[in-house]
Tab-separated table of C-alpha atoms in Angstrom:
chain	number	residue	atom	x	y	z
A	1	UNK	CA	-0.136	-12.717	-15.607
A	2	UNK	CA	-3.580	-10.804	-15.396
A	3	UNK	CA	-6.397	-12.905	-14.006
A	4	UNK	CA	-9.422	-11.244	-15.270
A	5	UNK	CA	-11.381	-10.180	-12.940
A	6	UNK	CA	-15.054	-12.459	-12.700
A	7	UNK	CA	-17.017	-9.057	-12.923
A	8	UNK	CA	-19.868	-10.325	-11.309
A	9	UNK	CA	-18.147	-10.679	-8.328
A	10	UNK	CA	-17.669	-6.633	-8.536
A	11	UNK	CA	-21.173	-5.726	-9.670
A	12	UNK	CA	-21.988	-4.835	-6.085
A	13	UNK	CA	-19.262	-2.618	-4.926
A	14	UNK	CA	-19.446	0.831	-4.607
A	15	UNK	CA	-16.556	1.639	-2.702
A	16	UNK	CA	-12.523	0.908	-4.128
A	17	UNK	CA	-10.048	0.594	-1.457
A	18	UNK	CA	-6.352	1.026	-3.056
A	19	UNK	CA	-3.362	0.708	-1.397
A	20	UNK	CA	-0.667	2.993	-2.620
A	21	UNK	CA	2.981	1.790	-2.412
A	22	UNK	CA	3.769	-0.893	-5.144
A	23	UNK	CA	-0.408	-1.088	-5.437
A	24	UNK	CA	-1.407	1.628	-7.432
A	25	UNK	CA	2.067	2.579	-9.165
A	26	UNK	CA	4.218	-1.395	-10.184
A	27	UNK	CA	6.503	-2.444	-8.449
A	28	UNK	CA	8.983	-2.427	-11.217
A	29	UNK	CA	9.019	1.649	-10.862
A	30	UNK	CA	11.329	0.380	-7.660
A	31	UNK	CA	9.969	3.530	-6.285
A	32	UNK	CA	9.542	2.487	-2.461
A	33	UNK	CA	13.211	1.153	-2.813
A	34	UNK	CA	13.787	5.206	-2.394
A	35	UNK	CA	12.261	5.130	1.064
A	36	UNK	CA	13.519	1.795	1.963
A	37	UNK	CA	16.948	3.653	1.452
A	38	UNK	CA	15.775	6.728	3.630
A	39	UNK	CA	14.702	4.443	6.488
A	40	UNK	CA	18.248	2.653	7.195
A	41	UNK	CA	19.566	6.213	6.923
A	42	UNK	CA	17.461	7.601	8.883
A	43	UNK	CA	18.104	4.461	11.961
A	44	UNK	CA	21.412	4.579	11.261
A	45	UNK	CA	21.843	8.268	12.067
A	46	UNK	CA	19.412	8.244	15.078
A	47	UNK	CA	21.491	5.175	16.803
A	48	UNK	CA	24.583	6.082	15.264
A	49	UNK	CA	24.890	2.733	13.731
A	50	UNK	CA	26.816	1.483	10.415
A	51	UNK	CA	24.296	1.361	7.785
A	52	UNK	CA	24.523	-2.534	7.404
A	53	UNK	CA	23.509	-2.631	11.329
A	54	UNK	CA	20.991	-0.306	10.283
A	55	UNK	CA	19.190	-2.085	7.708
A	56	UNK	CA	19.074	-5.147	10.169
A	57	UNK	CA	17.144	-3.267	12.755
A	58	UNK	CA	14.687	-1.832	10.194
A	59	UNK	CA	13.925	-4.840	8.295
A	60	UNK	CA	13.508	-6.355	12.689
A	61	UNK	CA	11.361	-3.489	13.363
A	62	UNK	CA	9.236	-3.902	10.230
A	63	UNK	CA	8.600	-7.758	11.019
A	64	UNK	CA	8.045	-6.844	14.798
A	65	UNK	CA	5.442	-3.701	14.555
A	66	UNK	CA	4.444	-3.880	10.998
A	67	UNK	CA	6.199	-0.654	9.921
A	68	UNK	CA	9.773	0.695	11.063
A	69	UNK	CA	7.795	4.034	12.161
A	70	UNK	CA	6.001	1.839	14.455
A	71	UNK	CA	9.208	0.588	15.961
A	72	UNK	CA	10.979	3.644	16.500
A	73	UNK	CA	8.021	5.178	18.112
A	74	UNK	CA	8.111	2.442	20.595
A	75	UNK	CA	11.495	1.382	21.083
A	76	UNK	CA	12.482	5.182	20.761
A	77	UNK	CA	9.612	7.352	20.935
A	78	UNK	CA	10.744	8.985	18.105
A	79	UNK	CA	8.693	12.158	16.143
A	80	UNK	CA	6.535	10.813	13.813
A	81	UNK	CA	6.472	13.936	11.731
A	82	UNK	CA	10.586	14.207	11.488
A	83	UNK	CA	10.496	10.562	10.045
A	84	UNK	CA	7.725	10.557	7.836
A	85	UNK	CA	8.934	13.803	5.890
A	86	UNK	CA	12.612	12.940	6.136
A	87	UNK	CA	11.732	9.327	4.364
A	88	UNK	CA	9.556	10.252	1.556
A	89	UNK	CA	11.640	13.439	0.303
A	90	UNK	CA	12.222	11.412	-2.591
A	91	UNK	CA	12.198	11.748	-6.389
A	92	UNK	CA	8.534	11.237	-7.732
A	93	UNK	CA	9.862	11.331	-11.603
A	94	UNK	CA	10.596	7.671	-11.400
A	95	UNK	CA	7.084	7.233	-11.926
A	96	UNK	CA	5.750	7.079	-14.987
A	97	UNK	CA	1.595	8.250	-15.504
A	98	UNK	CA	-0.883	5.998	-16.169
A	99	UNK	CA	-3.695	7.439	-18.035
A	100	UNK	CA	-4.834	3.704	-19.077
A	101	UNK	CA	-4.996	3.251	-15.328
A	102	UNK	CA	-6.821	6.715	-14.480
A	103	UNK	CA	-9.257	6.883	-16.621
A	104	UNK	CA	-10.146	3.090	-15.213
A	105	UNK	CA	-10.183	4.152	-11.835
A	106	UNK	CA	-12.086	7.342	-12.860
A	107	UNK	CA	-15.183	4.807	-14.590
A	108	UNK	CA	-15.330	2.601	-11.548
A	109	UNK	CA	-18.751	3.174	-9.724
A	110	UNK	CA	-18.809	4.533	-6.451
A	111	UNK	CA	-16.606	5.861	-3.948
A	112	UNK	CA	-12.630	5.370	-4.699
A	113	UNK	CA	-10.113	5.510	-1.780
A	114	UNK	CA	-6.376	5.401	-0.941
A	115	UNK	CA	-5.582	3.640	2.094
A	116	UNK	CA	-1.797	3.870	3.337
A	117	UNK	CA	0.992	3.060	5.547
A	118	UNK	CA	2.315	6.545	3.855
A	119	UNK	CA	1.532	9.867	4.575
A	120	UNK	CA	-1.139	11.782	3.170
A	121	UNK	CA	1.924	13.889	1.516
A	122	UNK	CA	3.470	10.629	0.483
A	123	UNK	CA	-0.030	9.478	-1.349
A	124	UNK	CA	-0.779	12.982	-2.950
A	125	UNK	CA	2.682	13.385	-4.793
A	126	UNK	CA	2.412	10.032	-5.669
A	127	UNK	CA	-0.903	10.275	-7.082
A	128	UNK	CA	-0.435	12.939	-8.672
A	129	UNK	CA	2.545	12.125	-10.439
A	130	UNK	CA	1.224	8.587	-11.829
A	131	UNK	CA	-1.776	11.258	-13.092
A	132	UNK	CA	-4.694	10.016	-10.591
A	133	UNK	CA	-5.366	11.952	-7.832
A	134	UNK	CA	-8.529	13.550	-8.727
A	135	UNK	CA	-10.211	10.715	-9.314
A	136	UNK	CA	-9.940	9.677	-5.370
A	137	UNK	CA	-12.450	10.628	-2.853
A	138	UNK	CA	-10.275	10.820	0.286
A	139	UNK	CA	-6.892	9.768	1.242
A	140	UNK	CA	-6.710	7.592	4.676
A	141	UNK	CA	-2.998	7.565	5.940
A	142	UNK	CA	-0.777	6.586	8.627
A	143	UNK	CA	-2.062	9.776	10.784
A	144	UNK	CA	-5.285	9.193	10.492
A	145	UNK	CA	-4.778	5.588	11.120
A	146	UNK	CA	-3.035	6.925	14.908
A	147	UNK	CA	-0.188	5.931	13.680
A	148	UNK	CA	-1.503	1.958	13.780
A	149	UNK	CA	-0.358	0.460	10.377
A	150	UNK	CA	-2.107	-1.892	8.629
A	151	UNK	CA	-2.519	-5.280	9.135
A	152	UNK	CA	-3.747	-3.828	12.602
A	153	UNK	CA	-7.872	-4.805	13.201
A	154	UNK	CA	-8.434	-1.480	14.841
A	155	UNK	CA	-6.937	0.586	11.707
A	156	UNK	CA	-9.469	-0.904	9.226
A	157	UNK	CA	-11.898	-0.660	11.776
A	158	UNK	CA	-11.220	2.883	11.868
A	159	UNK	CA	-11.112	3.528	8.420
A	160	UNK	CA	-14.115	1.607	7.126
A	161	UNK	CA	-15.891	4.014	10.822
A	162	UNK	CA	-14.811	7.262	9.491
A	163	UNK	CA	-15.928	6.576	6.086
A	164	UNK	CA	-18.898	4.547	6.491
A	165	UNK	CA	-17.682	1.590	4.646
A	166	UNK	CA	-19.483	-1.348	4.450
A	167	UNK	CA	-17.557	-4.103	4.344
A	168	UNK	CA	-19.575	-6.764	1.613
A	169	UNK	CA	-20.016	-3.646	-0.568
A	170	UNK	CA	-16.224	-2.792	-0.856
A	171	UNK	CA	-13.312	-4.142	-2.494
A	172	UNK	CA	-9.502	-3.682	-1.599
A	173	UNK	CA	-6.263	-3.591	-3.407
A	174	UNK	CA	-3.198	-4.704	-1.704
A	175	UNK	CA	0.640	-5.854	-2.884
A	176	UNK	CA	0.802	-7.718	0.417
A	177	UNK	CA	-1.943	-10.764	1.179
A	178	UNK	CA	-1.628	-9.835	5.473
A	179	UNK	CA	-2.610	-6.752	4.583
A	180	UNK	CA	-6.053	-8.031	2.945
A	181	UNK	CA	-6.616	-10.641	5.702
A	182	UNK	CA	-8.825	-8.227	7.849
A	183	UNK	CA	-10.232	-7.125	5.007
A	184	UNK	CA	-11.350	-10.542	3.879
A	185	UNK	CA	-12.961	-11.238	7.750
A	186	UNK	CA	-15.222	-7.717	7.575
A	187	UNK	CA	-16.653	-8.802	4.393
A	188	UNK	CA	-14.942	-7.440	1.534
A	189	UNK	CA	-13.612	-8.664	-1.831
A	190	UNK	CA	-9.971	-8.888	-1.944
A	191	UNK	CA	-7.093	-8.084	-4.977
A	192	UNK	CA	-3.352	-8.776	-4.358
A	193	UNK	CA	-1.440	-6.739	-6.951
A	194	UNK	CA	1.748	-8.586	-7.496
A	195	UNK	CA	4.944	-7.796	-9.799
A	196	UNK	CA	5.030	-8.350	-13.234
A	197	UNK	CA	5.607	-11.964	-14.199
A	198	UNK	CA	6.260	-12.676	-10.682
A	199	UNK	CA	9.694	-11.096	-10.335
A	200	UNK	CA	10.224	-8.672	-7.867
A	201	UNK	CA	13.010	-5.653	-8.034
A	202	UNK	CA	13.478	-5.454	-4.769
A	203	UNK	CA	12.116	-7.614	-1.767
A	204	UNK	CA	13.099	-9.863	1.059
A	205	UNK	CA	12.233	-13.426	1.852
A	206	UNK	CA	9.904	-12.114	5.054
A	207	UNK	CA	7.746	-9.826	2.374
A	208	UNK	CA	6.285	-13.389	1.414
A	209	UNK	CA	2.727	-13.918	2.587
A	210	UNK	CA	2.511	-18.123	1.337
A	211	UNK	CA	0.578	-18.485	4.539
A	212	UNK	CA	-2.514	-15.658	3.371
A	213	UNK	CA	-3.422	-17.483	0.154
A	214	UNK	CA	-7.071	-18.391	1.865
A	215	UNK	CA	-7.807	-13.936	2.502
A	216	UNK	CA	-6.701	-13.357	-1.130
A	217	UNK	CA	-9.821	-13.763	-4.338
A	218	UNK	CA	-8.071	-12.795	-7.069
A	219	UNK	CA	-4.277	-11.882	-8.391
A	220	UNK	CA	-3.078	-9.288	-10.781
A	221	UNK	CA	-0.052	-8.212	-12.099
A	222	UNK	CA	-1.685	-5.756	-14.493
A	223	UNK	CA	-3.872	-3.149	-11.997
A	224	UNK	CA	-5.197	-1.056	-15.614
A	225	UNK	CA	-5.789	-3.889	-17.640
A	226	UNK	CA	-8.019	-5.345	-14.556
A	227	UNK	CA	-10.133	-2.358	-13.548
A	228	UNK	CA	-10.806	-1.927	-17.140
A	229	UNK	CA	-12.541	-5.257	-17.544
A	230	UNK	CA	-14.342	-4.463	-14.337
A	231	UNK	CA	-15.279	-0.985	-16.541
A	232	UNK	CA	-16.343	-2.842	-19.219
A	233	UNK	CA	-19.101	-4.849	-18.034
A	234	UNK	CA	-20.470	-2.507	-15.710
């Protein structure tokens, strides 16, 4: 289901917020299920545990701190660097380029950025891959962010600070609704990208945000087909 966008309720934006992961590339690519993989590997060989034991503690972690690098930094002051290259040396083939969706993102007016729990490294290969890196301004990642994920105040506090965002005259897209909440409170329009038709390839029951409906304005499962309508009357 696409629910066209009411592009009056865009005419005033002039800067796109996009998250990356299962945002700007569908979630039926399965793509992030590559890192989700490299995570419980990666706990399982730091606390020598058996991968099922692993996975557990991740998916804890996750719930507790709002990423699993988050929880290993502070349960196990783990380097940041080691885990963010070791989990996203993954195969960037499985996606497949969008030019519908680049050329949509490249017509939008105004400022376009990424805005990730990822690395920057993460985000560029990614990008570049689905075919739309070049038409983003800047790239704000987990680094930038201190290494506070989103849904954390302070980390779109940061970002809109360091890019001069304004937060009624920006827009952001998100697969997860706590991650627009904040958003929602500084102003902004929000988009929840969801999977096609409703039917996830991968998730858990705690991925569900039933209790955000009030941050989110409008739901996609289409990103292309709604930027382009957005395109079209502007």
């Amino acid at each position: 289901m696409t629910q066209l966008p009411d592009t009056a309720r865009f005419s005033h934006v002039t800067d796109w917020v996009f998250d990356l992961d299962n945002t700007l590339y569908p979630h039926h690519s399965n793509l992030f299920s590559q890192i989700d993989a490299r995570m419980t590997a990666y706990v399982s060989e730091l606390l020598s545990l058996p991968r099922d034991e692993a996975r557990k503690l991740q998916k804890e972690l996750y719930r507790e701190y709002g990423t699993t690098l988050a929880g290993l930094i502070q349960r196990h002051g783990i380097d940041s660097d080691d885990f963010l290259q070791k989990v996203h040396d993954i195969d960037y083939t499985w996606l497949v380029p969008d030019p519908t969706l680049g050329t949509a993102i490249h017509q939008l007016p105004g400022r376009k950025f990424i805005f990730t729990n990822g690395n920057r490294s993460h985000a560029e290969r990614a990008a570049r891959q689905l075919g739309i890196l070049d038409h983003f301004d800047d790239i704000f990642d987990i680094v930038a962010a201190g290494l506070t994920p989103k849904p954390a105040r302070q980390t779109y506090e940061r970002f809109a600070a360091l890019h001069a965002v304004t937060g009624p005259k920006a827009v952001m897209f998100e697969d997860l609704a706590r991650n627009l909440s904040v958003p929602k409170s500084l102003g902004m329009t929000t988009v929840l990208v969801v999977p096609r038709n409703f039917e996830p390839t991968f998730s858990e029951i705690w991925e569900k945000d039933e209790n955000y409906e009030d941050d989110v304005d409008f739901v996609t499962d289409d990103l292309g087909s709604f930027l382009a309508a957005i395109v079209e009357k502007t």
